[in-house]
């Protein structure tokens, strides 16, 4: 079967994968928009995690096929690894909650999910993340049986797929050994890492649907220059150094998408209001821990609840009646003082809220322990491998985050708000 | 203000238009997908009537500006006509019901809407159409007041806008006179006609979101060659004849979108099942005649009802468990016989249904009375005007419709179904 | 190796193909623009036959791979057929002469090329066509040796490649037999036919470079629905009937590109003037029959000659000083009379020329003998094969050509010309 | 008139501009490719300076119109400034020499051009640059008269246009004063500056034609956020700070185009060989100082000369027989030593050459004196203006250039070359 995709053209899908896609667990993703409140700022951006996950699966094969073409793996092994990567990428977003990450704040306690212990402890008070729900759906829903039936003959289990997504080792040990080499790090890097299929799809897709160009990067050149790199009995993902600039462009594309699209002041505005709604109406909307009930928990069910709610934030969200942006700035801008502004607004009785978003180049930058897992730059002349963070100066150039500060006020108070702002700025010596 | 659109780039919006867009009536369109069940066949096609209407409004100005640039209208008149066309196009889809035209089958009786008499009689038994609801929302919801406030100073009323959309003359008479010439036919042609802003946007948009190319046509060339044509005291829309081939390509683009996308066998499948659901569950889901309640009636509310329904079709729709396509054909295909096939399936106890869709080049083709309203081809050398249907041979070439015949069977009966099909085809002498 | 192409992305090229591409015979195509004078009307359309041929080769594999994937050919046979088709498509334009088909009017006598007799007789007075030169370069230039060296081990000869391009059978007999089935008709259909790789690339490419949309069609859907069809010991190209509308759209795309781009009045204008230049300056520019000299014969060498020429048309061509378009019309336009207009211009002493271009849907339409070679529509339900021209009503709908009539006048006489035109039109009763 | 462009769609052109475009001086640009040897690496990149200059002119209006819309200039003044900017951008590349900047090495002495003294001194030994030739063609060719005729009524002279392009003040003094404010700095910034129409077009265009994405940036957002900024009696170009990230993305796009496309190893290879050709064949090809002869000096005339040359580099260039790339690296790569490698190749008798290219973020980075002329970031809340280089951290982050080092060897010596390379690398301790 082939599924039409506006980004990648026709996406081939195997019969086994079709069974997964046809499951209710996967179909649920039709009801989860990729950008949450993003369409409030970019009306074209109504795309779902359903389409994204299909696209990411397709990208995953492109990545894998180049790497495998250089690895000399036997056909059968190659086929099994490929199936595993595609399936893991297809399923990586199954546990996403409605509309935005804000919904994770009302997730049930992680321990209520009853996840197996190899996925880690569930300390008191820790809430289930979307990754936890992904594991839950893979292991404890009808999907587990579908995967066993369809992919069992290839030696793939729900546990193996979960392991590739979460990075945790299942009880039976490693599943991706071949001739003494463990291919897990490489496969995992394709599923989740600095240059993974997830990011590679969503940047293109979000650019396409928002109409904003930042997310375009040179996917062909990057794909063509991926290589396997075996070190100490483990296979890692490597990129030939002629594609190092393309990789930098990819990282910068993502950075610019964050500061311009994902942290757009409208999305941030409604995320905040949803958070306030959750705080003020405990129990009104709930994320069920039970897989069968979780199937019904999507954007539409949250919207349905919001529509019937009496809460003030709910009504604002439903009818797109956000607070008004009074001011926004970054560290580069002189004369702004959050404390002074917020203090003055409070004193003047202007209802408001503030949100601060941190834009970073990569979650793998910064402190020592968070290096990009197993991405190397390969000098094909000398076969030298260098950790990507040591090769490119980009991580260093962008070592500090950018802080996007915003203050919003109640719409009918925008004029008094502006007067307060002018007064505060003037006091700071701004012309 | 400018709204980002992936098709047209930044769409400029006036403050008056912003007030309309911010209304709950318009925001409701965020919850109405443009292609109904289309995303079941084309997962990328999740775009809404909200985004389409913005895009169509933008196209409308492009059309109008070329025409007006040739018409020598005074600035003030030009501005008023332009506002009217943009507003009419922006609002033309406000009355669409959830998910698909199938929902019109459960619409309330038209007379319950209490529309003014100049919009026509409401005979017993006639249901409200989406055009009726559009008129309703324009005249009897909060939007009416917003339009009066924002556009009143320009001399525009909710009635004038409604009139441009429906083609019916309001009590006060014509609003678009200038120096004895009635511009209504031209303005109306931009809102609803063979070459209107609605079609021009949706072909591009649906192509973009489905990933199917048919809908592309040469918008720039068409726009640049639009002209006003005054005849007998009325202004009509004309196209310079150098763009006649571009117009033919536009009509054919639309035709190919119909047979390939809008009548895709999956969309047709679910449309049919929704119709069955409505028949079997009278009252379970309703289209309210009251504007305030209509605000809450969107795709999500229908889905919410379907999810909780016990009806067999409802469950199929919610989890994308359609009947399976057993056979499809057109008149061009030999050896198919709908009656024989359906009879044999019934005899064999194979549950099934059939759907037939008619693809036509244009609703304005065919019988005499349905000519494209006021579209002329202009010979700029001789100033000769020819009705488009008399100029291009295309209407004659495509005078007959194409009939897409499909038979679907219950998924678990696909094998018996195929056996029946083979038997019937064999009996017809097919190899 | 991969070559970057803006239409298809990275195009993979084998080492053997690289040797052909690096030959001087192929590199010559960098100097032959695809659209001849087309860039005078569409400044972006400077693309060459070099890039087009690479693109067409790439499309050829896409077509072949789908067909072969359904044919169950052994790997070695599959590889050889694929190489043959790619090579034939890569080389199909090698014999193109500078700038436009007008140059064929000064081609040397065909017999001077000394082509082998299996390519057909060379009657007195027949000039060499670009196909003849293609055969010449394949058989008698350095390229012949390169092909023998690189592709000989796969069993491919310059003769076999020439045969696929020209459709003539070489002395040794058929090269593309497998288990008693002759695959020549299918392979040839991919190289030259109603749905060949040449057309499929140039429509996309010319659309891309001109900025005109007509040439877009649904390549993915067509490719995915190609099938082999074996009949009477021969394999033919077939298209599953679900892609029949896509094929119609493809034919119409081509038709609209002809009437709008390839027959654009500026291109037609300069083609005509080049023809006049050739008539008035016999021997000033020549197409050499010798392969080594032919290597130097390209757009630049013709332009160089034109620049130094004293001929009036030459100067007009070099500095883009075309005659001015006075009038253009088709049969659809009333009131035009070529004889009357030309007669009146002559009588009035207004220097002018006329050009008439015939736009047809397909060269395979019309009289009985010119059917599309071996393209069938396949009903995958019944396995019934129908000749495409009997399946689709399109050939019948478009059975008549459209005649584009133009009259051009010397630029400084455009005003007198317009007066003559007005007088003639008026006499015909035009308002 | 409207000219079709695949990047920007139809480009409107005034009658006055049409006269300039129809001049032989402008038509000459049809024979100058934008990327010189770039099409040897990217076969699709055959676009010319003719099309680029049209596109840049179109972008210039978009930039100007936003700025002017905020400036409240009277209609007549606005029209004159707009014409000036468009004309200057249209003409900014008129003096480009054939194929590549390498041709500037054989340019005639600047003093031979006889440029007026206000354009600066012409010291002994200084060669004419392409900017000098642009001034020459504007002031001393048939174009000067055309400009006087067409644009004189608007108060524009060839000198004023030249001044906008070169940045030098003509004898009559400033032409772009309005109510005591000098708009020259702003107009000049649109013609030539950190964010000028030239760059904005060529990044999009080169991306489009090469098929490489790096050059895409958010043109809509940047355009919409341009503002005029008046300071000390002068008007400067400013960018609202909400577009600061878009500007950074624009600069990075350009940087990545340089290191990936403009400095592609093939383009660099042939540039070098052309330079060697010029050195070894003094006088064989010449750049004429006389405008009438300069009209005939284009890519085709250089290619014509190269084809007939006996020089070894000439033949390599004509038939794309470049030296082979043996090794390339940047400072990031360890173990490479240019001196050692070149020494060892010389010692081993392997003919070779080296080329080093410096990639910088902007020519305005680095030493103090080279600030981007008059580009400011505007805080629209506080009206504060900050020089762009002080606002964005990007110039500091990218303060050092990247050095692309390449060594090429004679193709038949690639194997010995590789052995030498391996030996040298090994001696440096590379694995």
PDB file of C-alpha atoms in Angstrom, chain A residues 212-214 216-218 221 241-242 244-246 248-249 252 255-256 259-260 328-330 332-336 379 381-382 384 391-394 397-398 402 404 421 425 430-431, chain D residues 212-214 216-218 221 241-242 244-246 248-249 252 255-256 259-260 328-330 332-336 379 381-382 384 391-394 397-398 402 404 421 425 430-431:
ATOM      1  CA  UNK A 212       7.392  29.440   7.244  1.00  0.00           C
ATOM      2  CA  UNK A 213      10.654  28.510   5.587  1.00  0.00           C
ATOM      3  CA  UNK A 214      13.013  28.009   8.500  1.00  0.00           C
ATOM      4  CA  UNK A 216      13.894  23.511   5.264  1.00  0.00           C
ATOM      5  CA  UNK A 217      17.273  21.847   5.260  1.00  0.00           C
ATOM      6  CA  UNK A 218      19.207  19.688   2.865  1.00  0.00           C
ATOM      7  CA  UNK A 221      22.636  15.609   1.190  1.00  0.00           C
ATOM      8  CA  UNK A 241      32.273  15.374   7.050  1.00  0.00           C
ATOM      9  CA  UNK A 242      31.291  16.819   3.659  1.00  0.00           C
ATOM     10  CA  UNK A 244      28.956  18.835   8.319  1.00  0.00           C
ATOM     11  CA  UNK A 245      27.698  22.224   7.074  1.00  0.00           C
ATOM     12  CA  UNK A 246      24.400  20.634   6.120  1.00  0.00           C
ATOM     13  CA  UNK A 248      24.808  22.746  11.083  1.00  0.00           C
ATOM     14  CA  UNK A 249      22.130  24.162   8.829  1.00  0.00           C
ATOM     15  CA  UNK A 252      19.975  26.062  12.996  1.00  0.00           C
ATOM     16  CA  UNK A 255      16.574  26.560  16.392  1.00  0.00           C
ATOM     17  CA  UNK A 256      14.829  29.099  14.189  1.00  0.00           C
ATOM     18  CA  UNK A 259      12.039  30.751  18.401  1.00  0.00           C
ATOM     19  CA  UNK A 260       9.679  31.640  15.546  1.00  0.00           C
ATOM     20  CA  UNK A 328       8.083  40.816  24.363  1.00  0.00           C
ATOM     21  CA  UNK A 329      11.847  40.923  24.439  1.00  0.00           C
ATOM     22  CA  UNK A 330      15.031  38.899  24.682  1.00  0.00           C
ATOM     23  CA  UNK A 332      19.435  41.492  23.431  1.00  0.00           C
ATOM     24  CA  UNK A 333      16.874  44.201  24.049  1.00  0.00           C
ATOM     25  CA  UNK A 334      17.817  47.015  26.352  1.00  0.00           C
ATOM     26  CA  UNK A 335      15.613  48.750  28.836  1.00  0.00           C
ATOM     27  CA  UNK A 336      13.269  45.888  29.716  1.00  0.00           C
ATOM     28  CA  UNK A 379      36.512  11.806   7.842  1.00  0.00           C
ATOM     29  CA  UNK A 381      39.779  10.043   3.896  1.00  0.00           C
ATOM     30  CA  UNK A 382      41.291   9.024   7.214  1.00  0.00           C
ATOM     31  CA  UNK A 384      38.774   9.278  11.817  1.00  0.00           C
ATOM     32  CA  UNK A 391      33.749  18.703  15.577  1.00  0.00           C
ATOM     33  CA  UNK A 392      31.397  21.560  14.919  1.00  0.00           C
ATOM     34  CA  UNK A 393      31.887  24.926  16.631  1.00  0.00           C
ATOM     35  CA  UNK A 394      28.125  25.386  16.577  1.00  0.00           C
ATOM     36  CA  UNK A 397      28.674  29.318  19.454  1.00  0.00           C
ATOM     37  CA  UNK A 398      25.142  28.654  20.639  1.00  0.00           C
ATOM     38  CA  UNK A 402      17.903  32.722  24.200  1.00  0.00           C
ATOM     39  CA  UNK A 404      11.919  34.945  25.101  1.00  0.00           C
ATOM     40  CA  UNK A 421       4.671  49.894  30.029  1.00  0.00           C
ATOM     41  CA  UNK A 425      10.356  51.955  30.160  1.00  0.00           C
ATOM     42  CA  UNK A 430      14.548  54.414  27.472  1.00  0.00           C
ATOM     43  CA  UNK A 431      13.874  57.234  25.039  1.00  0.00           C
TER      44      UNK A 431
ATOM     45  CA  UNK D 212      19.886  23.102  -2.816  1.00  0.00           C
ATOM     46  CA  UNK D 213      17.769  24.434   0.026  1.00  0.00           C
ATOM     47  CA  UNK D 214      20.180  26.588   1.973  1.00  0.00           C
ATOM     48  CA  UNK D 216      15.615  29.794   1.436  1.00  0.00           C
ATOM     49  CA  UNK D 217      14.801  32.361   4.093  1.00  0.00           C
ATOM     50  CA  UNK D 218      11.687  34.106   5.270  1.00  0.00           C
ATOM     51  CA  UNK D 221       8.538  38.286   7.212  1.00  0.00           C
ATOM     52  CA  UNK D 241      13.222  43.553  16.050  1.00  0.00           C
ATOM     53  CA  UNK D 242      10.572  40.830  15.735  1.00  0.00           C
ATOM     54  CA  UNK D 244      15.803  39.798  14.007  1.00  0.00           C
ATOM     55  CA  UNK D 245      15.813  35.992  13.989  1.00  0.00           C
ATOM     56  CA  UNK D 246      14.659  36.027  10.374  1.00  0.00           C
ATOM     57  CA  UNK D 248      19.983  35.905  11.287  1.00  0.00           C
ATOM     58  CA  UNK D 249      18.542  33.057   9.299  1.00  0.00           C
ATOM     59  CA  UNK D 252      23.237  32.036   7.748  1.00  0.00           C
ATOM     60  CA  UNK D 255      26.865  31.637   4.574  1.00  0.00           C
ATOM     61  CA  UNK D 256      25.743  28.087   3.849  1.00  0.00           C
ATOM     62  CA  UNK D 259      30.474  27.115   1.620  1.00  0.00           C
ATOM     63  CA  UNK D 260      28.239  24.619  -0.224  1.00  0.00           C
ATOM     64  CA  UNK D 328      39.633  18.893   0.998  1.00  0.00           C
ATOM     65  CA  UNK D 329      39.446  20.042   4.582  1.00  0.00           C
ATOM     66  CA  UNK D 330      38.776  22.933   6.905  1.00  0.00           C
ATOM     67  CA  UNK D 332      38.104  21.620  11.956  1.00  0.00           C
ATOM     68  CA  UNK D 333      39.747  18.598  10.421  1.00  0.00           C
ATOM     69  CA  UNK D 334      42.750  17.195  12.152  1.00  0.00           C
ATOM     70  CA  UNK D 335      45.853  15.759  10.573  1.00  0.00           C
ATOM     71  CA  UNK D 336      45.919  17.819   7.391  1.00  0.00           C
ATOM     72  CA  UNK D 379      12.499  48.331  18.845  1.00  0.00           C
ATOM     73  CA  UNK D 381       7.969  49.649  21.483  1.00  0.00           C
ATOM     74  CA  UNK D 382      10.645  52.140  22.426  1.00  0.00           C
ATOM     75  CA  UNK D 384      15.254  52.620  19.979  1.00  0.00           C
ATOM     76  CA  UNK D 391      22.243  43.880  18.246  1.00  0.00           C
ATOM     77  CA  UNK D 392      22.723  40.362  16.987  1.00  0.00           C
ATOM     78  CA  UNK D 393      25.359  38.092  18.485  1.00  0.00           C
ATOM     79  CA  UNK D 394      25.776  36.458  15.092  1.00  0.00           C
ATOM     80  CA  UNK D 397      29.705  34.087  16.808  1.00  0.00           C
ATOM     81  CA  UNK D 398      30.885  33.923  13.206  1.00  0.00           C
ATOM     82  CA  UNK D 402      36.124  29.169   7.607  1.00  0.00           C
ATOM     83  CA  UNK D 404      38.147  25.563   2.657  1.00  0.00           C
ATOM     84  CA  UNK D 421      48.189  11.597   0.544  1.00  0.00           C
ATOM     85  CA  UNK D 425      48.552  11.649   6.594  1.00  0.00           C
ATOM     86  CA  UNK D 430      46.490   9.929  11.417  1.00  0.00           C
ATOM     87  CA  UNK D 431      45.187   6.370  11.766  1.00  0.00           C
TER      88      UNK D 431
END
